[in-house]
Amino acid sequence: MQTENIIEMLHITKEFPGIIANDDITLQLRRGEIHALLGENGAGKSTLMSVLFGLYQPEKGEIRKNGQVVKINDPNDATALGIGMVHQHFKLIEVFTVLDNIILGAETTRLGFLQKKSARAKVEALSEKYGLKVDLDAKVEDITVGMQQRVEILKMLYRDNEILIFDEPTAVLTPQEIDELMNTMREFAKEGKSILFISHKLNEIMAVADRVTVLRKGKYIGTVNTSETDKQSLSNMMVGRPVQLEVVKDEAKPGEPVLKVEHFSMPGKGGHKHNAVNDVSFTVRAGEIVCIAGIDGNGQTEFIHGLTGLDKASGGQITLCGQDISHASIRRRGEGMSHIPEDRHKHGLVLDFTLEQNLVLQSYREPRFEHFGFIDNGAVRAYAEKLIDQYDVRSGQGPITTARSMSGGNQQKAIIARELDRQKPLIVAVQPTRGLDVGAIEYIHGQLVAQRDAGKAVLLVSLELDEVMSLSDRILVMYEGEIVGELDPKATTVQELGLYMAGAKRMKKEGAGA
């Protein structure tokens, strides 16, 4: 006899050193529904889904599928039960092609030989059906994070899973891609698949989910129908207090130029003849937030890598506080700018270092952290505790927690704490609120505005249209590696911004933001 619930997680408790990540949580997923899991960073959402996918074993509780108790020892058991998971931090092999990543572990063979032709045909059919276009022959290391997200989704679909877990699936997608994904999820549900959907984005949850389960600090708060609630009520349930959902800021008072970019170009990757960034010019002044907006993959990543010194530019000049830094080393550039990177794992943290070590990565050589040529561990510990408290960075063992073991949102908060506290004249913030809950977003937006009001220049790169419109004082739109529009957020609309982002509109070629 089939039950209404396809999956039941009953009284699940999962502990880690110093923290109970899941404390007696019960979650029921109905057949054919989209069920959202909502909670603050570190509330235990990803842990609970990792238990369902067999990555963790719970200390207490049981899992049932179709009313029958099942034991999920590892992801292979989960896959055999028809459970698939798209992880927040992608589980991809960077030197493999997209196709090889998708079929890895589920290869079709005949007489001991890999049948790539049929596998390719199946993947192409899935990508066509669900609008998940991706270059199957590209290496994963050469594609954008948005494309990597598509690879993860295709990997799950390739295995014909009926229970689909999405852990922050839209964190790296553009507004258009998010709309497409929402439609795809609705199609999955119509086909009878059941979806568990972790998200911090209340708009998405209200738009696509049938029900929402809220967790807070590892405990179950409640399950509600989305048709019977609203964003403010959900944010109150999640954070435990009223949250300001709009950015509050005074008019900007721009001062002297801090960053000047002139005729800047970056080479294309993978042997492409065309530049990834082509002849870009603009200025960011003290006391303003300038945002580079655009659909992912239009040169923003390459531009930031060139600006911060991660990659070498092919032309142009960068002036920071009157100094030409076009050929300066990363370390020298870092003396004048803070950088919140797009990829927190690759460029933001040393994952096997402790939290306190990560918080002093750029500043451990400063006199305040040094004693007779040795790092003063007591000073580092005190500094880390101050930042952890100020930015509400949650972890099992405080300053000595390994960065790898922290939730994605708390890793992000640690990077933001480190970079903003460095008090540099230029703050380069790339997707700063990616993966953060509404309470943390409210705080980070406030911090960026405070930095602006203190006379810092802020260069923001964001794919979140709400963030672009509410946080920036000027918007520069990048399309195919060029600045195609400069917009005043108070005098434009999301629709007009979208036209520039899609390349349907562009300003006359005179340079931007002079």
XYZ file of C-alpha atoms in Angstrom:
514
model
C 0.000 0.000 0.000
C 1.397 3.384 -1.020
C 1.319 6.266 1.458
C 0.803 9.919 0.574
C 4.380 10.568 1.741
C 7.124 9.237 -0.510
C 9.838 10.129 2.053
C 9.575 10.463 5.825
C 12.519 11.517 7.973
C 11.422 10.816 11.537
C 13.106 12.261 14.676
C 16.493 12.715 12.973
C 19.368 13.797 15.223
C 22.846 14.448 13.828
C 25.740 15.706 15.959
C 29.179 17.107 15.149
C 31.919 18.166 17.590
C 30.532 21.032 19.645
C 27.174 21.246 17.829
C 23.881 19.385 17.354
C 23.242 20.113 13.679
C 19.849 18.347 13.590
C 17.937 18.062 16.860
C 14.965 15.639 16.627
C 13.743 16.825 13.193
C 10.790 15.259 11.377
C 10.237 16.044 7.677
C 7.641 14.517 5.359
C 7.805 14.816 1.567
C 4.617 14.117 -0.376
C 4.580 12.452 -3.772
C 4.742 15.018 -6.599
C 5.218 18.076 -4.374
C 7.853 20.797 -4.221
C 8.795 21.102 -0.549
C 11.073 23.965 0.503
C 13.479 23.768 3.425
C 14.122 27.211 4.909
C 16.442 28.367 7.662
C 19.343 30.590 8.624
C 22.932 29.776 7.672
C 23.962 26.866 9.851
C 20.358 25.934 10.745
C 21.007 22.314 9.678
C 19.297 22.227 6.270
C 22.214 20.865 4.224
C 23.072 18.429 7.027
C 19.530 17.022 7.017
C 19.621 16.573 3.230
C 23.084 14.987 3.472
C 21.597 12.454 5.890
C 18.881 11.656 3.334
C 21.521 11.317 0.580
C 23.681 8.979 2.698
C 26.621 11.353 3.207
C 26.038 11.358 6.980
C 24.617 8.753 9.349
C 22.229 10.098 12.017
C 22.707 9.312 15.707
C 18.941 8.865 16.117
C 15.852 8.568 13.940
C 14.786 6.649 10.848
C 14.043 7.233 7.174
C 11.092 5.686 5.353
C 10.379 5.496 1.633
C 6.791 4.670 0.682
C 6.166 3.724 4.321
C 9.034 1.204 4.482
C 12.074 1.809 6.712
C 15.240 2.128 4.589
C 18.922 2.264 5.515
C 20.969 4.733 3.471
C 24.640 4.049 4.184
C 26.089 6.046 1.293
C 25.084 7.963 -1.874
C 25.030 4.705 -3.867
C 22.212 3.465 -1.611
C 20.420 6.800 -2.116
C 20.795 6.558 -5.911
C 19.437 2.990 -5.843
C 16.379 4.351 -3.989
C 15.909 7.016 -6.691
C 17.248 9.893 -4.566
C 19.472 12.476 -6.292
C 21.112 15.615 -4.919
C 22.474 18.825 -6.418
C 24.968 20.066 -3.840
C 25.526 23.684 -2.874
C 29.257 23.253 -3.521
C 29.523 21.254 -6.681
C 30.903 17.705 -6.672
C 32.632 17.930 -10.036
C 36.078 16.887 -11.296
C 37.524 20.034 -12.841
C 39.887 18.370 -15.341
C 37.123 16.116 -16.738
C 34.749 17.209 -19.494
C 31.127 18.062 -18.781
C 29.950 14.789 -20.354
C 32.430 12.690 -18.354
C 31.275 14.367 -15.118
C 27.620 13.681 -15.890
C 28.068 9.965 -16.603
C 30.758 9.288 -13.963
C 29.612 6.402 -11.759
C 26.635 5.625 -13.997
C 28.477 4.672 -17.193
C 26.782 2.578 -19.870
C 29.092 -0.183 -21.096
C 28.858 -2.910 -23.723
C 31.308 -5.817 -23.717
C 33.440 -3.793 -21.324
C 33.556 -0.689 -23.538
C 32.152 2.692 -22.581
C 29.119 3.646 -24.712
C 29.659 7.406 -24.888
C 27.557 7.908 -28.010
C 24.322 6.751 -26.352
C 25.222 8.608 -23.145
C 25.773 11.816 -25.135
C 22.431 11.372 -26.915
C 20.631 10.938 -23.579
C 22.305 14.015 -22.038
C 21.585 16.117 -25.144
C 17.912 15.075 -25.028
C 17.686 16.000 -21.322
C 19.395 19.371 -21.823
C 17.056 20.149 -24.727
C 13.937 19.067 -22.821
C 14.698 21.100 -19.694
C 16.514 24.064 -21.280
C 19.842 23.218 -19.628
C 22.213 23.971 -22.512
C 25.891 23.294 -21.798
C 29.012 22.457 -23.845
C 29.469 18.715 -23.244
C 33.088 18.746 -24.452
C 34.271 21.695 -22.332
C 36.384 20.976 -19.254
C 34.598 21.885 -16.030
C 37.497 24.161 -14.990
C 36.806 26.328 -18.074
C 33.066 26.912 -17.562
C 31.280 29.413 -15.313
C 29.755 28.478 -11.961
C 26.305 28.910 -13.524
C 27.168 26.291 -16.124
C 28.585 23.996 -13.428
C 25.213 24.197 -11.695
C 23.552 22.943 -14.888
C 26.017 20.047 -15.035
C 25.016 19.026 -11.498
C 21.313 19.079 -12.417
C 21.915 17.071 -15.597
C 23.980 14.580 -13.578
C 20.945 13.944 -11.380
C 18.488 13.757 -14.283
C 20.778 11.323 -16.126
C 20.296 8.859 -13.254
C 16.474 8.972 -13.597
C 15.995 9.945 -9.939
C 12.409 10.407 -8.662
C 13.298 12.285 -5.454
C 15.350 15.386 -6.252
C 17.209 17.375 -3.611
C 18.274 20.902 -4.630
C 20.650 22.539 -2.133
C 20.644 26.297 -2.896
C 20.218 25.601 -6.629
C 19.744 29.234 -7.673
C 22.649 30.764 -5.737
C 24.767 31.054 -8.895
C 22.063 31.491 -11.542
C 20.927 34.637 -13.366
C 17.309 35.854 -13.070
C 16.476 34.324 -16.468
C 18.100 31.003 -15.503
C 16.212 31.043 -12.190
C 12.890 31.447 -14.017
C 13.844 28.551 -16.281
C 14.808 26.392 -13.300
C 11.535 27.178 -11.526
C 9.634 26.071 -14.641
C 11.799 22.954 -14.830
C 10.998 22.117 -11.205
C 7.282 22.521 -11.894
C 7.671 20.152 -14.854
C 9.437 17.631 -12.610
C 6.552 17.802 -10.113
C 3.973 17.388 -12.899
C 5.835 14.270 -14.034
C 5.439 12.862 -10.521
C 8.914 13.604 -9.198
C 9.162 14.862 -5.608
C 11.441 17.800 -4.855
C 13.173 18.995 -1.696
C 14.398 22.522 -2.274
C 16.778 24.321 0.113
C 16.697 28.076 -0.403
C 17.150 31.381 1.400
C 15.264 33.251 -1.312
C 11.737 33.901 -0.105
C 10.528 35.062 -3.545
C 11.470 31.715 -5.059
C 9.925 29.707 -2.258
C 6.650 31.629 -2.535
C 6.684 31.194 -6.335
C 7.437 27.486 -6.620
C 6.993 25.562 -3.352
C 3.800 23.851 -2.186
C 4.911 23.652 1.445
C 7.776 25.043 3.546
C 9.505 23.490 6.536
C 11.443 25.980 8.681
C 14.500 25.067 10.782
C 16.267 27.329 13.275
C 19.525 26.468 15.065
C 19.075 22.769 14.314
C 15.493 22.558 15.583
C 12.194 22.078 13.742
C 10.070 25.260 13.888
C 7.105 24.280 11.715
C 5.700 23.353 8.293
C 3.298 25.693 6.472
C 1.496 25.818 3.119
C 2.910 28.632 0.964
C -0.642 29.589 -0.038
C -1.343 30.401 3.625
C 1.751 32.485 4.488
C 3.849 35.442 3.248
C 7.517 36.465 3.025
C 7.516 38.509 6.235
C 5.987 35.652 8.261
C 8.499 33.157 6.844
C 11.471 35.453 7.573
C 10.219 35.923 11.158
C 9.914 32.116 11.569
C 13.399 31.640 10.141
C 15.308 34.312 12.085
C 13.100 34.608 15.151
C 12.702 38.398 14.803
C 11.282 40.918 12.291
C 13.665 41.429 9.340
C 14.058 44.582 7.214
C 13.684 43.209 3.662
C 14.521 46.518 1.901
C 17.921 48.277 1.834
C 17.813 51.531 3.819
C 20.378 54.126 2.712
C 20.852 57.871 2.317
C 21.792 59.592 -0.942
C 25.399 58.879 -1.971
C 27.962 61.679 -1.704
C 30.679 60.649 -4.199
C 34.139 62.129 -3.630
C 37.492 61.696 -5.378
C 38.106 58.813 -7.834
C 39.504 55.737 -6.054
C 39.509 53.248 -8.951
C 40.030 54.248 -12.562
C 39.857 51.579 -15.283
C 40.896 52.664 -18.804
C 40.594 50.626 -22.035
C 40.967 47.406 -20.045
C 40.927 44.030 -21.843
C 41.248 40.388 -20.767
C 42.047 37.457 -23.077
C 39.448 34.757 -23.721
C 39.965 31.338 -22.125
C 40.408 28.022 -23.866
C 42.142 29.419 -26.964
C 39.287 31.739 -27.983
C 40.434 34.523 -30.323
C 38.021 37.111 -28.927
C 38.745 38.952 -25.683
C 36.648 37.948 -22.672
C 36.733 41.629 -21.641
C 37.131 44.253 -24.340
C 38.090 47.934 -23.950
C 36.318 48.593 -20.633
C 36.602 52.053 -19.022
C 34.930 53.407 -15.866
C 35.593 55.130 -12.545
C 34.520 54.346 -8.974
C 34.642 57.242 -6.517
C 34.927 57.334 -2.755
C 31.508 57.207 -1.126
C 29.615 55.342 -3.844
C 28.553 51.787 -4.698
C 28.989 51.012 -8.394
C 27.541 47.699 -9.536
C 28.561 45.659 -12.569
C 25.402 43.814 -13.588
C 25.047 41.218 -16.303
C 24.079 37.680 -17.131
C 26.672 35.204 -15.849
C 29.420 34.476 -18.369
C 29.626 37.932 -19.967
C 33.130 38.757 -18.766
C 32.490 39.776 -15.152
C 34.590 36.925 -13.715
C 37.504 37.574 -16.090
C 37.349 41.312 -15.385
C 37.530 40.803 -11.604
C 40.383 38.293 -12.004
C 42.272 40.896 -14.047
C 41.506 43.716 -11.615
C 42.612 41.760 -8.530
C 45.671 40.228 -10.237
C 44.469 36.611 -10.316
C 44.954 36.636 -14.113
C 47.042 38.764 -16.480
C 45.321 41.470 -18.542
C 45.925 41.805 -22.268
C 45.682 45.603 -22.311
C 44.633 48.789 -20.530
C 45.413 50.582 -17.304
C 44.178 50.324 -13.702
C 44.759 53.258 -11.349
C 44.050 52.807 -7.614
C 44.240 55.902 -5.401
C 46.353 57.640 -8.057
C 48.843 54.746 -8.388
C 49.144 52.687 -11.595
C 48.729 49.049 -10.469
C 48.329 47.549 -13.971
C 51.420 45.358 -13.500
C 51.413 45.076 -9.695
C 51.456 41.708 -7.896
C 48.391 40.298 -6.131
C 49.950 41.140 -2.765
C 50.579 44.759 -3.728
C 47.059 45.141 -5.114
C 45.720 43.600 -1.922
C 47.288 46.418 0.070
C 44.802 48.818 -1.543
C 41.683 46.699 -1.986
C 39.524 44.173 -0.183
C 38.216 41.337 -2.348
C 35.148 39.211 -1.591
C 35.605 36.588 -4.355
C 32.984 34.837 -6.480
C 34.246 31.340 -5.629
C 34.678 31.184 -1.871
C 36.299 27.739 -1.955
C 38.831 28.384 -4.712
C 39.798 31.993 -3.956
C 38.302 32.903 -0.564
C 39.389 30.298 1.978
C 41.997 27.671 2.722
C 39.444 24.995 3.569
C 41.703 22.862 5.764
C 42.868 25.855 7.831
C 40.967 26.856 10.944
C 38.521 29.743 10.955
C 40.970 31.949 12.898
C 43.771 31.213 10.413
C 41.484 32.147 7.528
C 40.538 35.415 9.214
C 44.187 36.611 9.207
C 45.259 35.252 5.801
C 46.316 38.684 4.518
C 47.196 40.333 7.829
C 49.213 37.766 9.807
C 52.427 39.679 8.948
C 51.172 42.855 10.611
C 52.833 43.896 13.917
C 49.628 43.310 15.910
C 49.759 39.575 15.046
C 53.517 39.099 15.266
C 55.824 38.623 18.250
C 59.609 38.400 17.632
C 59.039 36.997 14.132
C 56.437 34.451 15.257
C 52.670 34.602 14.888
C 51.066 35.702 18.169
C 48.356 33.047 18.492
C 46.717 34.825 21.412
C 46.285 38.018 19.361
C 44.941 36.009 16.408
C 42.451 34.196 18.683
C 41.195 37.446 20.242
C 40.816 39.070 16.815
C 38.967 36.039 15.420
C 36.582 35.961 18.387
C 35.814 39.654 17.860
C 34.934 39.135 14.169
C 32.984 35.914 14.845
C 30.850 37.785 17.362
C 30.450 40.934 15.210
C 29.395 39.055 12.056
C 27.565 36.164 13.795
C 29.752 33.499 12.151
C 28.392 30.180 13.454
C 30.561 27.097 13.772
C 30.863 24.058 16.017
C 34.168 24.931 17.682
C 34.466 28.690 17.249
C 37.881 29.995 16.092
C 39.426 26.497 15.877
C 36.700 25.097 13.589
C 38.075 23.846 10.264
C 36.674 26.082 7.502
C 35.683 23.042 5.406
C 33.251 21.830 8.090
C 31.277 25.114 8.222
C 28.066 25.768 6.302
C 28.424 27.653 3.007
C 26.691 30.741 4.379
C 28.963 30.914 7.415
C 32.033 30.472 5.201
C 30.772 33.483 3.241
C 30.243 35.504 6.414
C 33.821 34.735 7.496
C 35.231 36.065 4.195
C 33.092 39.210 4.401
C 34.153 39.797 8.024
C 37.836 39.473 7.095
C 37.652 41.682 4.010
C 35.519 44.514 5.403
C 37.568 44.690 8.595
C 40.746 45.331 6.563
C 39.570 48.929 5.972
C 40.912 49.325 2.431
C 39.916 52.288 0.201
C 38.354 49.948 -2.424
C 36.032 47.032 -1.689
C 35.514 44.595 -4.573
C 32.446 42.536 -3.610
C 31.521 39.729 -6.021
C 28.200 38.041 -5.210
C 28.673 39.020 -1.523
C 25.314 37.673 -0.324
C 25.377 34.419 -2.306
C 23.974 31.656 -0.122
C 23.130 33.946 2.816
C 19.816 34.019 4.671
C 17.645 37.143 4.897
C 18.981 38.114 8.320
C 22.595 37.880 7.129
C 21.776 39.697 3.846
C 20.186 42.528 5.835
C 23.388 42.809 7.917
C 25.841 42.593 4.967
C 23.917 45.170 2.921
C 24.026 47.461 5.951
C 27.784 46.921 6.272
C 28.426 47.745 2.594
C 26.347 50.928 2.886
C 28.253 51.832 6.069
C 31.563 51.338 4.219
C 30.288 53.627 1.445
C 29.179 56.252 3.973
C 32.626 56.064 5.617
C 34.168 57.172 2.301
C 35.131 53.809 0.836
C 34.627 53.015 -2.873
C 32.574 49.847 -3.396
C 32.635 47.889 -6.669
C 29.818 45.342 -6.506
C 29.320 42.482 -8.967
C 25.930 40.837 -8.566
C 23.546 38.602 -10.497
C 20.699 39.401 -8.073
C 18.524 42.043 -9.727
C 16.899 43.053 -6.419
C 20.365 43.574 -4.920
C 21.586 45.491 -7.979
C 18.589 47.849 -7.921
C 18.452 48.469 -4.170
C 22.126 48.572 -3.172
C 23.910 50.391 -6.026
C 24.241 54.108 -6.682
C 25.220 53.492 -10.322
C 24.792 50.407 -12.494
C 27.194 49.414 -15.278
C 25.850 46.624 -17.499
C 28.374 44.196 -18.976
C 27.422 42.224 -22.079
C 29.857 40.062 -24.049
C 32.822 41.649 -22.272
C 31.840 45.281 -22.877
C 30.099 47.957 -20.810
C 26.895 48.480 -22.815
C 24.965 50.692 -20.393
C 25.294 53.012 -17.413
C 22.034 53.333 -15.485
C 20.748 55.216 -12.458
C 18.841 52.677 -10.316
C 16.384 55.404 -9.263
C 15.575 56.265 -12.893
C 15.442 52.824 -14.493
C 13.339 49.655 -14.241
C 14.186 45.983 -13.908
C 12.760 45.530 -17.427
C 15.108 48.130 -18.952
C 18.050 46.658 -17.046
C 17.099 43.233 -18.429
C 17.163 44.582 -22.009
C 20.718 45.855 -21.554
C 21.776 42.575 -19.894
C 20.390 40.583 -22.835
C 22.172 42.828 -25.376
C 18.912 44.194 -26.815
C 19.851 47.758 -25.801
C 23.200 49.538 -25.542
C 24.433 53.063 -24.993
C 26.569 54.975 -27.470
C 30.258 54.079 -27.230
C 31.706 56.924 -25.143
C 32.991 55.077 -22.063
C 31.194 54.674 -18.787
C 31.249 56.362 -15.436
C 33.793 59.040 -16.231
